[in-house]
XYZ file of C-alpha atoms in Angstrom:
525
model
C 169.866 120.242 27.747
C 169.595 119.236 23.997
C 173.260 118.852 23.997
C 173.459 116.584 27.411
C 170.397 114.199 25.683
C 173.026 113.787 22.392
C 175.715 113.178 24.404
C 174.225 110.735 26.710
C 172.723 108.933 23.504
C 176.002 109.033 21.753
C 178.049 107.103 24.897
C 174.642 104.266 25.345
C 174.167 103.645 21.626
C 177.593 101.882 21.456
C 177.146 99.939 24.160
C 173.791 98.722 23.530
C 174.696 97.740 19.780
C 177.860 95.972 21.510
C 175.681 94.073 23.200
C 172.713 93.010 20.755
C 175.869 92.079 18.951
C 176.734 89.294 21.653
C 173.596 88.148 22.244
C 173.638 87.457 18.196
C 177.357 85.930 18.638
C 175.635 83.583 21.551
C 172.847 82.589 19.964
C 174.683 81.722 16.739
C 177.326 79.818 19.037
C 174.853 77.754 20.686
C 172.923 76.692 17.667
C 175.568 76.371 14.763
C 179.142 77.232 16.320
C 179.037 74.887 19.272
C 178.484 71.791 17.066
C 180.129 72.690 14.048
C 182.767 75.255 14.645
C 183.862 74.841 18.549
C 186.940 76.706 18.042
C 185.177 79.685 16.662
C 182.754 79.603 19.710
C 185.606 79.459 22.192
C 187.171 82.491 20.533
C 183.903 84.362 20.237
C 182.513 83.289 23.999
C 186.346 84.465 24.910
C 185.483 87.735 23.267
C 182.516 88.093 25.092
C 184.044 87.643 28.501
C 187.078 89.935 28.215
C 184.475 92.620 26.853
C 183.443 95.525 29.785
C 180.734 96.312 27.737
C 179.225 92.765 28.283
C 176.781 91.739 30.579
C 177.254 89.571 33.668
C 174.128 87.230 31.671
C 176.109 87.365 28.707
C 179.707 86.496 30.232
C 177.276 83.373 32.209
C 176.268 82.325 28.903
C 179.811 82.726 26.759
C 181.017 80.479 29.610
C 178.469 77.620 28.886
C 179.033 78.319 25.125
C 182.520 77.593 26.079
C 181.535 74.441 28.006
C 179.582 73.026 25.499
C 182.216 73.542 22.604
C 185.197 71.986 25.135
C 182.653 69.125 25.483
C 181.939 68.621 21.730
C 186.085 68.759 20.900
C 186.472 65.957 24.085
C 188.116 68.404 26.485
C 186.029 67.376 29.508
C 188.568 69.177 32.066
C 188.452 72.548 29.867
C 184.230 71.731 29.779
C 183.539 71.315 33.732
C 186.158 74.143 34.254
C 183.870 76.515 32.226
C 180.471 75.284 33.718
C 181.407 76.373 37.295
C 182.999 79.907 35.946
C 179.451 80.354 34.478
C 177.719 78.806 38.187
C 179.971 81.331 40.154
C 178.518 84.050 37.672
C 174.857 82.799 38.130
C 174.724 82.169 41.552
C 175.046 85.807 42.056
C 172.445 86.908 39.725
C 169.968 85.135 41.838
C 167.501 84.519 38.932
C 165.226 81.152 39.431
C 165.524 80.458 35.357
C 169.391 81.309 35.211
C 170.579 79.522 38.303
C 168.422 76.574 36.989
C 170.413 76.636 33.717
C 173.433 76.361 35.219
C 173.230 73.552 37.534
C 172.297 71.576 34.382
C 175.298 72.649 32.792
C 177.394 71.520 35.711
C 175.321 68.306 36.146
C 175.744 67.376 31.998
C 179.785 67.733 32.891
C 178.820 65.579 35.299
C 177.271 63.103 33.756
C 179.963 63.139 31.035
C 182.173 62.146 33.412
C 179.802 59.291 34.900
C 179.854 60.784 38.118
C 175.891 60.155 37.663
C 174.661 60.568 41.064
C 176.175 64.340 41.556
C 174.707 64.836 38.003
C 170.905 63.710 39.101
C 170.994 66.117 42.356
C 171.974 68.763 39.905
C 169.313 68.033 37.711
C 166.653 67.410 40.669
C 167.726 70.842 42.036
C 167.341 72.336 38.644
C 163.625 71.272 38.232
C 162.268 72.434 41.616
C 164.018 75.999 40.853
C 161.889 75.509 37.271
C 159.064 74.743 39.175
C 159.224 77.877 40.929
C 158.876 80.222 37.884
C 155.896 80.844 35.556
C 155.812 78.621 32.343
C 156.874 79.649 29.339
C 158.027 78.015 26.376
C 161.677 79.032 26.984
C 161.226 77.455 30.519
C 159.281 74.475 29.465
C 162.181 73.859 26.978
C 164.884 73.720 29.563
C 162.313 71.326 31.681
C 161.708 69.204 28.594
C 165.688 69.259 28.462
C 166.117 68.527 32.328
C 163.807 65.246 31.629
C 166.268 64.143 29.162
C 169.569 64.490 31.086
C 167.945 62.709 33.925
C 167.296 59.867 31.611
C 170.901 60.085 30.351
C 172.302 59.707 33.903
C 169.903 56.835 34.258
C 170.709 55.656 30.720
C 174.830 55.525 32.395
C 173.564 52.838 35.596
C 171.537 50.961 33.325
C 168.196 51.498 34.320
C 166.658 51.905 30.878
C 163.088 51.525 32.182
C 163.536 54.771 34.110
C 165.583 56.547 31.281
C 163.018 55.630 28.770
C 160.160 57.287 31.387
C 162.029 60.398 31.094
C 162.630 60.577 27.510
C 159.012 59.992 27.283
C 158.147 62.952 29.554
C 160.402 65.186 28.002
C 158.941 64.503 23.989
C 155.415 65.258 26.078
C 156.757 68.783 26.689
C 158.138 69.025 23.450
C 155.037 68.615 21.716
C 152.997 71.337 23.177
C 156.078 74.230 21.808
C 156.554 75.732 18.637
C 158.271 73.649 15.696
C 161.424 74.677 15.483
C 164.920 74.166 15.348
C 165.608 74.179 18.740
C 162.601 71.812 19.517
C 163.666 69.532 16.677
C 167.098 69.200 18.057
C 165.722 68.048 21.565
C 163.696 65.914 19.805
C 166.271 64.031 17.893
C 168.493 63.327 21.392
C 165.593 62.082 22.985
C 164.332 59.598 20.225
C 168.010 58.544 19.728
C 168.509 57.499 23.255
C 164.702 56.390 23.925
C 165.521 54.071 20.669
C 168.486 52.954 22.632
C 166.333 51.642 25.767
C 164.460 49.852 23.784
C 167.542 48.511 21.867
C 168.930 47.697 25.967
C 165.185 46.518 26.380
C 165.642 44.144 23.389
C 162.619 45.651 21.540
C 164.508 46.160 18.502
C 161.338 46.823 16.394
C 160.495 50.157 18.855
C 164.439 50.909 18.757
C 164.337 51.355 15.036
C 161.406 53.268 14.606
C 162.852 55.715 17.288
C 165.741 55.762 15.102
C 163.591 56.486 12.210
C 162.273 59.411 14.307
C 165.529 60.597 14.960
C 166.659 60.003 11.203
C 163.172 61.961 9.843
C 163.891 65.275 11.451
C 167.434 65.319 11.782
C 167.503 65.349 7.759
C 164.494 67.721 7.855
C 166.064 70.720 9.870
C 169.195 69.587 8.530
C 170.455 68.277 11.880
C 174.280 66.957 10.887
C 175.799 66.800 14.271
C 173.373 64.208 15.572
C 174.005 61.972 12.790
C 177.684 60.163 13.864
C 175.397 59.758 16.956
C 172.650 57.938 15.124
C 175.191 55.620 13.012
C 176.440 54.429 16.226
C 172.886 53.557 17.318
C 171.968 52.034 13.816
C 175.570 50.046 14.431
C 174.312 49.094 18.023
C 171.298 47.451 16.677
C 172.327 45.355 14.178
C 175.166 44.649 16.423
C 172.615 43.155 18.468
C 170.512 41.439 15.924
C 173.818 39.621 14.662
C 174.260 41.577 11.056
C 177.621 42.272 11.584
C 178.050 43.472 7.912
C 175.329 46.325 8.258
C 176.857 47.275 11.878
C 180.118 47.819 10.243
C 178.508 50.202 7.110
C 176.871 52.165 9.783
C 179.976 52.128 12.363
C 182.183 53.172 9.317
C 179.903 55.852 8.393
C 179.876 57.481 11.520
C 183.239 57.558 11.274
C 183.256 59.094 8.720
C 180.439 61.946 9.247
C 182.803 62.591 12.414
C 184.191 66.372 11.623
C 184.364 67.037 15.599
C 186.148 65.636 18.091
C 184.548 63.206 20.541
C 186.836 60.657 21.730
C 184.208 58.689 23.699
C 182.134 58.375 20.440
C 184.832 57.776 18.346
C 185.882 54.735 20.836
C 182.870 53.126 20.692
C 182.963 53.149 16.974
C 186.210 51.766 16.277
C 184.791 49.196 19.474
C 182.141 48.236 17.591
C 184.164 47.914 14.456
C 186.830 45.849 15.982
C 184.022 43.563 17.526
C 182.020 43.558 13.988
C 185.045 42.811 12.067
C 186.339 40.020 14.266
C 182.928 38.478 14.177
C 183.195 38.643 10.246
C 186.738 37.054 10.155
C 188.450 39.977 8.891
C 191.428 40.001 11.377
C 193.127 42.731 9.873
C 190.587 45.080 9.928
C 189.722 43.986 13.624
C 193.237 44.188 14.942
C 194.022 47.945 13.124
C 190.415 49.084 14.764
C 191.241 47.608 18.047
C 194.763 49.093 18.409
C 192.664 52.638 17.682
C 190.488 52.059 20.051
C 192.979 51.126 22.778
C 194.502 54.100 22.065
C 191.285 56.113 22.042
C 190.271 54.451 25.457
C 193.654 55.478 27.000
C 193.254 59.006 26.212
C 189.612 58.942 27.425
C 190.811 57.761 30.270
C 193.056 60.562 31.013
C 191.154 63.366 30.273
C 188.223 61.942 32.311
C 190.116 61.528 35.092
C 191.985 65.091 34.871
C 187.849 65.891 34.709
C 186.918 63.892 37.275
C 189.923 65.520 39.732
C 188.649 68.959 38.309
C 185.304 68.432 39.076
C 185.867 67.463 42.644
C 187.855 70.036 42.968
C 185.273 72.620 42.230
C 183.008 71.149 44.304
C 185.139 71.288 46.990
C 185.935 75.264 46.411
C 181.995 75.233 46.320
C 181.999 73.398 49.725
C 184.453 75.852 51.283
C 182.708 79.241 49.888
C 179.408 77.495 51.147
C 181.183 76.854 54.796
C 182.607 80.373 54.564
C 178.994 81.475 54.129
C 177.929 79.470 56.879
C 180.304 80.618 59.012
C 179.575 84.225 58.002
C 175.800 84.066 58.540
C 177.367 82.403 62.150
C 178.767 85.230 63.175
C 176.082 87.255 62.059
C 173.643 85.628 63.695
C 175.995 85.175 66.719
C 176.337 89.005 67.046
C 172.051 89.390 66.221
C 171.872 87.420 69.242
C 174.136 88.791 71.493
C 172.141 92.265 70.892
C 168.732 90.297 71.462
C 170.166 88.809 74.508
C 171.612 92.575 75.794
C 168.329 93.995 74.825
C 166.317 91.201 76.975
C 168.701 91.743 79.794
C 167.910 95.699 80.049
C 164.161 95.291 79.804
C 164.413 92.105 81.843
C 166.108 94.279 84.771
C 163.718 97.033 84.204
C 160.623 95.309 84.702
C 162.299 93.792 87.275
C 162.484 96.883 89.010
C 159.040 97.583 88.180
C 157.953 94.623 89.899
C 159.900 94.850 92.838
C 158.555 98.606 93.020
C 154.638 96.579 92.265
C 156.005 94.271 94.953
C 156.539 96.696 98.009
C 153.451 98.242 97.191
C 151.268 95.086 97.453
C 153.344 93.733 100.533
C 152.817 97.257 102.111
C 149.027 97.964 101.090
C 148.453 93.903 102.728
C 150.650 94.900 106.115
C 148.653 98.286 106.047
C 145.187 96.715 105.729
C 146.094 94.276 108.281
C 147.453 96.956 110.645
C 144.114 98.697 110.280
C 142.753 95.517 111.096
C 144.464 94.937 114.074
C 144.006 98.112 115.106
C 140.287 98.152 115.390
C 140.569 94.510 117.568
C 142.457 96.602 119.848
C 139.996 99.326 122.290
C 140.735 102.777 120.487
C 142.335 105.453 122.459
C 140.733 108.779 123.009
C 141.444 110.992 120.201
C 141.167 114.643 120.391
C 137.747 114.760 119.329
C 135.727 117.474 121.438
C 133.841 114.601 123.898
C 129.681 114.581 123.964
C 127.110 113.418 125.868
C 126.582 109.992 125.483
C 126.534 107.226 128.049
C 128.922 104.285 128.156
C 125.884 101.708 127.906
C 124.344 103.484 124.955
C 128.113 103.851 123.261
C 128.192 100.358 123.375
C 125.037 99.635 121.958
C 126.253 102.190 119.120
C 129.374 100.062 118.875
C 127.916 96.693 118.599
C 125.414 97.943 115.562
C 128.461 99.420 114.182
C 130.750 95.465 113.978
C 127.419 94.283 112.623
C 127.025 97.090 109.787
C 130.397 96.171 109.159
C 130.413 92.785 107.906
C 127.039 93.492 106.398
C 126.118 94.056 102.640
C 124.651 97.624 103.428
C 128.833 98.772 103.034
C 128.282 98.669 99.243
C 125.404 100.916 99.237
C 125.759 103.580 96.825
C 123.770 106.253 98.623
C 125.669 105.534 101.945
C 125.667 108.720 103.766
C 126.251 109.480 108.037
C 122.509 110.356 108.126
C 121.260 107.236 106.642
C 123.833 105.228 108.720
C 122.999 107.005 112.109
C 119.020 106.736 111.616
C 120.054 103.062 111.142
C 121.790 102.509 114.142
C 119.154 104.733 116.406
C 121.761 107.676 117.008
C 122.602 111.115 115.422
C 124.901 112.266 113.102
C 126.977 113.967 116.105
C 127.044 111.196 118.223
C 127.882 108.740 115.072
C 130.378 110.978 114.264
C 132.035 111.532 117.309
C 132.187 107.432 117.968
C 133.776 107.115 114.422
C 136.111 109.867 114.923
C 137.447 107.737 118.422
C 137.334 104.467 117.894
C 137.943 104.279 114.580
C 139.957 106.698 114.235
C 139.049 108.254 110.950
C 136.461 110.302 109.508
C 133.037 108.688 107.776
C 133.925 109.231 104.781
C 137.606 107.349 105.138
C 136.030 104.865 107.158
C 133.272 103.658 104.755
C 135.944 103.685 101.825
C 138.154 101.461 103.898
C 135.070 99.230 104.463
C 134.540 98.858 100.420
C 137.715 98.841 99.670
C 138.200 95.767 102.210
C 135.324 94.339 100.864
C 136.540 94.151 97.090
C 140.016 92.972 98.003
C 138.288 89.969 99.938
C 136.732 89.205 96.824
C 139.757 89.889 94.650
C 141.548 87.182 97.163
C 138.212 84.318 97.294
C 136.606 84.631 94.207
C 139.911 84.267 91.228
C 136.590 85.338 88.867
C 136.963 88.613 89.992
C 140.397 89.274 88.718
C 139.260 89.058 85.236
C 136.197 91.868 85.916
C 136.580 95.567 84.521
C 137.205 97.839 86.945
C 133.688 99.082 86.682
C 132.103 96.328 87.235
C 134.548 96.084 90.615
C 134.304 99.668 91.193
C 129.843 98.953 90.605
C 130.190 95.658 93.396
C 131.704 97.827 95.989
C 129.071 100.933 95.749
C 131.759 103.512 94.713
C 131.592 105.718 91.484
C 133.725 104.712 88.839
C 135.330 108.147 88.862
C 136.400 107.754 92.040
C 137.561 104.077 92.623
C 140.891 104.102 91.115
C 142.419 106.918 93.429
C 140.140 105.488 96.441
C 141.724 101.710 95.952
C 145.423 104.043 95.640
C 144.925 105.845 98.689
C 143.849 102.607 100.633
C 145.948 100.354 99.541
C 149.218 102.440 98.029
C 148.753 101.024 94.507
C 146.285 101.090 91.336
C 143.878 98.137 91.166
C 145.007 96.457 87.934
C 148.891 96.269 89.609
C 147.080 94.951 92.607
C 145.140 91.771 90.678
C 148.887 91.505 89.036
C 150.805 90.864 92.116
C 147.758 88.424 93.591
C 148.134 86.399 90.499
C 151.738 86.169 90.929
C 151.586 85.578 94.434
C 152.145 81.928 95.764
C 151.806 83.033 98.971
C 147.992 84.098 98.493
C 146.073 81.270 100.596
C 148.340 81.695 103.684
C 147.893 85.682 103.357
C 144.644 85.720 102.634
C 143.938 83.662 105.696
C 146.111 86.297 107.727
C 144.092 88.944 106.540
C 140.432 87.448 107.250
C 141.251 86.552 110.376
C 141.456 90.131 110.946
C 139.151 91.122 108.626
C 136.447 89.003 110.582
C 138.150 89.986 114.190
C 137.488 93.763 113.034
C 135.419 95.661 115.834
């Protein structure tokens, strides 16, 4: 066992060193590297990537390393190309926080590429997944970052208003996290570009003390990258103001402090030179800066646009995997459905046949209660039953009390009996017995059943209240034990009494039958 626990600990230790090892590599790459050493990150995030022993997070992230360090060398194509590797990777990680990281990758290539309105739905998309998670300062960073790249895209159409709203809500964020370098970096960006609002604005005295801002803890954390960034700005300004000889200092400087490759930076510096220069009357100087930045603009112009084609094309591989999917979850619902539909079909048909089966029941127990109702309009036939005693007038008389017990109350009596009925009706029990037996042709007992049972159904057809009662309370109205109802209604009627009320309610026949049936019911002798 011993041995197994060494062995197991000898074949995890590598690979869990390999991989604190790339998570050092990427965080190095994304704080030092990416600026300052691109191709270094490139070759390390490549590293990372061809590695088995990396994770799928880490291969994400050595993808956006890579995107970032493309960006900072000008290779926009080689940039967008590596944000959607690192979106195909997050997408199926299906982490909030990740997949929000990566659509702002994808929407900064984007927005590189001033394709600004595909960037902001990126960046939109990105904050409602960030809404979704618990706050933290690692996700309040990325929202503080999201804040600014919306005001970038905004910063692109000119609406510096806007912009400057967002650069605002993102140094609100900002504030409330740790100092350090990371914050101060995010910082910098967005006092550089809220100074260049104002600057857009014309509030040159809020532009420079942004600039200040950006100058202040750029040197502090020793922030170099930022700074080519910041003599543009400076070069901007007094652009602006009309001190062409400091906008040239600060242009040339940037130029200088360039030890990347941006060509859209360096073209607005040699544009601002050119303009500077001209404006100062040094022709020379303005022509040799202008031919650069033709130059410049023409290859900007061709990578972007090898970008641009890039990027739709991605989008549109993203638009065909998201049709296959649709398609997919077609079918699969298509197939979910037919089974539903199969499934509905059998117990459709089933209680189908359990209604029909309800159905010839109710239609029989309504022809046999009006049979038995015709049958006792018609002058009974003599029955087997051993004859007695009894005169024709005073079997009439007999007869007559008999109709009139019928469509009396006294059927619902509980304590019913052929004694208490006879005494009643001024007879015996033979004699009562015998006249049941032959003109009604049952025995007491199934005769006074039949009377209740008659009795309820008349109220299950006039009074719709009914249908709602328990069956106590119906088997209580008709003077028959509760024990007993149930197989009496049955045996009257051929059905139970709940599958009775049923088929009324689903009868729309019931005010013509019903009318049928009384007419009997009241006929019955």
């Amino acid at each position: 066992m011993m041995k197994l626990a060494v062995l197991f600990a000898l074949m995890i230790f590598p690979l869990t060193y390999a991989q604190a090892q790339f998570d050092s590599i990427l965080e190095k790459g994304f704080s030092d590297d990416q600026c300052n050493r691109p191709e270094t990150a490139i070759q390390n995030a490549r590293k990372i990537i061809s590695s088995s022993g990396a994770t799928s997070t880490q291969k994400m992230r050595a993808y956006q390393l890579m995107s970032g360090s493309y960006a900072v060398m000008g290779k926009n194509r080689l940039s967008i190309n590596s944000s959607f590797k690192a979106k195909e990777i997050a997408d199926r990680l299906n982490d909030p926080y990740i997949s929000a990281v990566s659509l702002c990758w994808v929407a900064e290539c984007y927005r590189r590429l001033d394709l600004n309105h595909e960037s902001l739905e990126n960046y939109k998309n990105a904050l409602v997944l960030l809404d979704q998670i618990p706050a933290t300062d690692k996700s309040l960073h990325t929202k503080a970052i999201v804040f600014y790249e919306i005001g970038n895209t905004q910063y692109n159409e000119n609406q510096y208003r806007k912009a400057a709203g967002n650069y605002k809500k993102s140094l609100m964020i900002l504030k409330n996290l740790k100092k350090d370098v990371k914050r101060a970096t995010a910082e910098t960006q967005d006092y550089l570009l809220l100074g260049g609002c104002y600057l857009f604005m014309k509030k040159y005295d809020s532009a420079e003390i942004c600039f200040k801002k950006t100058n202040d803890i750029a040197v502090t954390y020793k922030n170099t990258f930022i700074m080519p960034y910041l003599m543009e700005s400076y070069a901007k300004l007094y652009d602006k103001q009309g001190n062409y000889r400091k906008a040239v200092d600060y242009a040339e400087k940037g130029v200088k402090l360039m030890d990347f490759q941006d060509t859209k930076l360096k073209r607005s510096l040699h544009e601002l030179l050119a303009k500077c220069y001209g404006e100062l009357g040094d022709v020379q100087n303005a022509r040799k800066n202008y031919s650069t930045y033709i130059k410049l603009n023409d290859d900007y112009t061709t990578e972007k646009n090898n970008a641009v084609s890039l990027a739709f094309k991605q989008a549109k591989t993203g638009l065909k995997k998201e049709i296959a999917k649709q398609k997919n979850d077609k079918m699969l619902l298509g197939y979910v459905l037919i089974f539903i539909i199969m499934t509905s079909a059998i117990v459709i048909f089933l209680y189908r046949q359990k209604a029909r089966k309800n159905r010839l029941l109710y239609t029989q127990a309504v022809d046999r209660l009006v049979h038995q109702s015709l049958e006792n309009t018609i002058p009974a036939r003599e029955t087997s039953a051993p004859a007695v005693l009894l005169s024709e007038e005073k079997e009439q008389e007999i007869l007559q009390k008999l109709e009139e017990f019928e469509k009396s109350e006294r059927i619902t009596h509980k304590k019913l009996t052929i004694a208490s009925l006879a005494a009643s009706l001024g007879t015996n029990v033979t004699y009562l017995s015998n006249i049941i037996s032959r003109h009604k042709a049952a025995n007491f007992n199934h005769y006074i059943n039949k009377l209740k049972i008659t009795y309820i159904v008349n109220k299950l057809y006039t009074e719709p209240n009914y249908r709602n009662y328990k069956i106590t309370y119906l088997a209580e109205e008709c003077g028959l034990p509760y024990s007993s109802f149930t197989s009496v209604f049955k045996t009257i009627t051929g059905m139970s009494p709940s599958a009775f009320i049923k088929q009324i309610n689903e009868d729309k026949d019931l005010i013509v039958k019903y009318l049928y049936i009384l007419f009997f019911i009241l006929a019955m002798k």
